[in-house]
Amino acid sequence: MQIILLTHERELERPTNTGKLALEGDTGATVRRLVWQRTAPDPGLLETLQQPGCGLVYPQSEMPGEAASALSLAECETFVLLDGTWQEARKMFNRSPYLKPLPSVELAAERPSQFTLRRNQRDGGLCTVECIIEILRAKGRADMADALETRFLAFLGR
């Protein structure tokens, strides 16, 4: 299993970035970060996006009508997450033609987001690390998900 954080450049300097929590710990998955480039995307990323079992963790309802189909969590082995604010993620998706053909992978979170460090959060949305926690749980890696959630709650100061 592979998780790619496609990170907005502004997110790299934010103290509220949660993607770094997954990069710091052992999640049992390959988690790597690529900085989003609208006009010059990483060639390795473009190659990865062509592979079967690759999906974009992004709400299907946010995708345009001609968007690609959905991919189940069970079928997905490479998860691409847009790491930024909701507004930045929307812009990243809309300005990146190479993301549009990807099937979406939607997460069914069992509880609301715990992330309260930013304003203008999307109702029902999860922050980056919460998405990774849900992916790990869905893929049968509950111990790793629990360890990451413990780090996340400590990050939130709880």
CSV table of C-alpha atoms in Angstrom, one decimal:
chain,number,residue,atom,x,y,z
A,1,MET,CA,0.0,0.0,0.0
A,2,GLN,CA,1.2,3.5,-0.9
A,3,ILE,CA,0.0,6.9,0.2
A,4,ILE,CA,1.0,10.0,-1.7
A,5,LEU,CA,0.5,13.4,-0.1
A,6,LEU,CA,0.3,15.9,-2.9
A,7,THR,CA,1.0,18.9,-0.8
A,8,HIS,CA,0.3,22.6,-1.6
A,9,GLU,CA,3.5,24.6,-1.1
A,10,ARG,CA,1.9,26.8,1.5
A,11,GLU,CA,1.1,23.7,3.6
A,12,LEU,CA,4.8,23.0,4.1
A,13,GLU,CA,5.3,25.9,6.5
A,14,ARG,CA,2.0,25.7,8.4
A,15,PRO,CA,2.3,24.5,12.0
A,16,THR,CA,-1.2,23.0,11.6
A,17,ASN,CA,-0.2,20.6,8.9
A,18,THR,CA,-1.2,17.1,9.9
A,19,GLY,CA,0.4,15.2,6.9
A,20,LYS,CA,3.8,15.5,8.6
A,21,LEU,CA,2.5,13.2,11.4
A,22,ALA,CA,2.2,10.3,8.9
A,23,LEU,CA,5.6,11.0,7.5
A,24,GLU,CA,7.2,10.9,11.0
A,25,GLY,CA,5.8,7.6,12.1
A,26,ASP,CA,5.6,4.0,10.9
A,27,THR,CA,2.2,3.5,9.4
A,28,GLY,CA,3.0,0.2,7.7
A,29,ALA,CA,2.5,1.9,4.4
A,30,THR,CA,4.8,3.9,2.2
A,31,VAL,CA,3.8,7.5,2.8
A,32,ARG,CA,5.6,10.1,0.7
A,33,ARG,CA,5.1,13.8,0.1
A,34,LEU,CA,5.3,15.5,-3.3
A,35,VAL,CA,4.9,19.2,-3.6
A,36,TRP,CA,2.0,20.0,-6.0
A,37,GLN,CA,3.0,21.5,-9.3
A,38,ARG,CA,0.3,22.7,-11.6
A,39,THR,CA,2.3,23.0,-14.8
A,40,ALA,CA,5.3,20.7,-14.1
A,41,PRO,CA,4.0,17.7,-12.1
A,42,ASP,CA,6.5,15.1,-10.9
A,43,PRO,CA,7.1,12.5,-13.8
A,44,GLY,CA,7.1,9.7,-11.3
A,45,LEU,CA,3.7,10.8,-10.0
A,46,LEU,CA,2.3,10.9,-13.5
A,47,GLU,CA,3.5,7.3,-14.0
A,48,THR,CA,2.0,6.2,-10.7
A,49,LEU,CA,-1.3,7.8,-11.5
A,50,GLN,CA,-1.6,5.5,-14.6
A,51,GLN,CA,-1.3,2.3,-12.5
A,52,PRO,CA,-4.4,0.2,-11.7
A,53,GLY,CA,-5.5,0.5,-8.1
A,54,CYS,CA,-4.6,4.2,-7.9
A,55,GLY,CA,-7.3,6.5,-6.5
A,56,LEU,CA,-7.7,10.1,-5.4
A,57,VAL,CA,-9.1,10.5,-1.9
A,58,TYR,CA,-11.5,13.3,-2.7
A,59,PRO,CA,-15.3,13.6,-2.4
A,60,GLN,CA,-17.1,12.4,-5.5
A,61,SER,CA,-19.6,15.3,-5.0
A,62,GLU,CA,-16.7,17.8,-5.5
A,63,MET,CA,-15.7,16.3,-8.8
A,64,PRO,CA,-17.2,17.6,-12.1
A,65,GLY,CA,-20.0,15.7,-13.8
A,66,GLU,CA,-17.6,14.0,-16.2
A,67,ALA,CA,-15.4,12.8,-13.4
A,68,ALA,CA,-13.9,9.3,-13.3
A,69,SER,CA,-15.7,6.6,-11.4
A,70,ALA,CA,-15.3,5.7,-7.8
A,71,LEU,CA,-12.8,3.1,-6.5
A,72,SER,CA,-13.5,1.2,-3.3
A,73,LEU,CA,-11.1,1.2,-0.4
A,74,ALA,CA,-10.5,-2.5,-0.9
A,75,GLU,CA,-9.5,-2.1,-4.6
A,76,CYS,CA,-7.3,0.9,-4.0
A,77,GLU,CA,-3.6,0.3,-3.3
A,78,THR,CA,-2.2,3.7,-4.0
A,79,PHE,CA,-4.0,6.6,-2.3
A,80,VAL,CA,-3.4,10.2,-3.5
A,81,LEU,CA,-4.4,12.8,-0.9
A,82,LEU,CA,-4.5,16.5,-1.6
A,83,ASP,CA,-2.7,18.0,1.4
A,84,GLY,CA,-3.8,21.6,1.9
A,85,THR,CA,-6.8,23.6,3.0
A,86,TRP,CA,-10.1,22.7,1.5
A,87,GLN,CA,-10.0,25.8,-0.7
A,88,GLU,CA,-6.4,24.9,-1.8
A,89,ALA,CA,-7.4,21.2,-2.4
A,90,ARG,CA,-10.3,22.3,-4.7
A,91,LYS,CA,-7.9,24.6,-6.6
A,92,MET,CA,-5.3,21.9,-6.9
A,93,PHE,CA,-7.9,19.5,-8.3
A,94,ASN,CA,-9.5,22.0,-10.7
A,95,ARG,CA,-6.1,23.2,-12.0
A,96,SER,CA,-4.5,19.7,-12.5
A,97,PRO,CA,-5.8,17.9,-15.6
A,98,TYR,CA,-3.7,14.9,-14.6
A,99,LEU,CA,-5.9,14.4,-11.5
A,100,LYS,CA,-9.2,14.4,-13.3
A,101,PRO,CA,-9.1,10.9,-14.7
A,102,LEU,CA,-8.4,9.3,-11.4
A,103,PRO,CA,-11.2,7.4,-9.7
A,104,SER,CA,-12.2,8.9,-6.4
A,105,VAL,CA,-11.9,7.0,-3.2
A,106,GLU,CA,-14.4,8.2,-0.6
A,107,LEU,CA,-13.9,7.5,3.1
A,108,ALA,CA,-16.9,6.8,5.3
A,109,ALA,CA,-15.7,8.2,8.6
A,110,GLU,CA,-17.4,6.8,11.6
A,111,ARG,CA,-17.1,10.0,13.6
A,112,PRO,CA,-16.7,13.7,12.8
A,113,SER,CA,-13.3,15.3,12.4
A,114,GLN,CA,-11.4,16.2,15.6
A,115,PHE,CA,-9.4,18.8,13.7
A,116,THR,CA,-10.2,22.3,15.0
A,117,LEU,CA,-7.0,24.2,14.3
A,118,ARG,CA,-8.3,25.9,11.2
A,119,ARG,CA,-11.4,27.8,10.2
A,120,ASN,CA,-13.6,27.2,7.2
A,121,GLN,CA,-13.6,23.4,7.4
A,122,ARG,CA,-15.8,21.4,5.2
A,123,ASP,CA,-18.7,19.7,6.9
A,124,GLY,CA,-18.1,16.0,7.1
A,125,GLY,CA,-14.5,16.5,5.9
A,126,LEU,CA,-11.4,15.0,7.5
A,127,CYS,CA,-7.9,16.5,7.7
A,128,THR,CA,-5.0,14.7,6.0
A,129,VAL,CA,-3.9,12.5,9.0
A,130,GLU,CA,-7.5,11.6,9.8
A,131,CYS,CA,-7.9,10.3,6.2
A,132,ILE,CA,-4.7,8.2,6.6
A,133,ILE,CA,-6.0,6.8,9.9
A,134,GLU,CA,-9.3,5.8,8.2
A,135,ILE,CA,-7.3,4.2,5.3
A,136,LEU,CA,-5.2,2.2,7.7
A,137,ARG,CA,-8.2,1.0,9.6
A,138,ALA,CA,-10.0,0.0,6.4
A,139,LYS,CA,-6.9,-1.9,5.3
A,140,GLY,CA,-6.8,-3.9,8.5
A,141,ARG,CA,-3.9,-2.0,10.1
A,142,ALA,CA,-5.8,-1.0,13.3
A,143,ASP,CA,-2.6,-0.9,15.5
A,144,MET,CA,-0.9,1.5,13.2
A,145,ALA,CA,-4.0,3.6,12.9
A,146,ASP,CA,-4.3,3.7,16.7
A,147,ALA,CA,-0.7,4.8,17.1
A,148,LEU,CA,-1.1,7.5,14.4
A,149,GLU,CA,-4.3,8.7,16.1
A,150,THR,CA,-2.5,8.9,19.4
A,151,ARG,CA,0.1,11.2,17.8
A,152,PHE,CA,-2.6,13.2,16.2
A,153,LEU,CA,-4.5,13.8,19.5
A,154,ALA,CA,-1.2,14.8,21.1
A,155,PHE,CA,-0.6,17.2,18.2
A,156,LEU,CA,-4.0,18.7,18.9
A,157,GLY,CA,-3.1,19.1,22.6
A,158,ARG,CA,-5.6,16.5,23.9
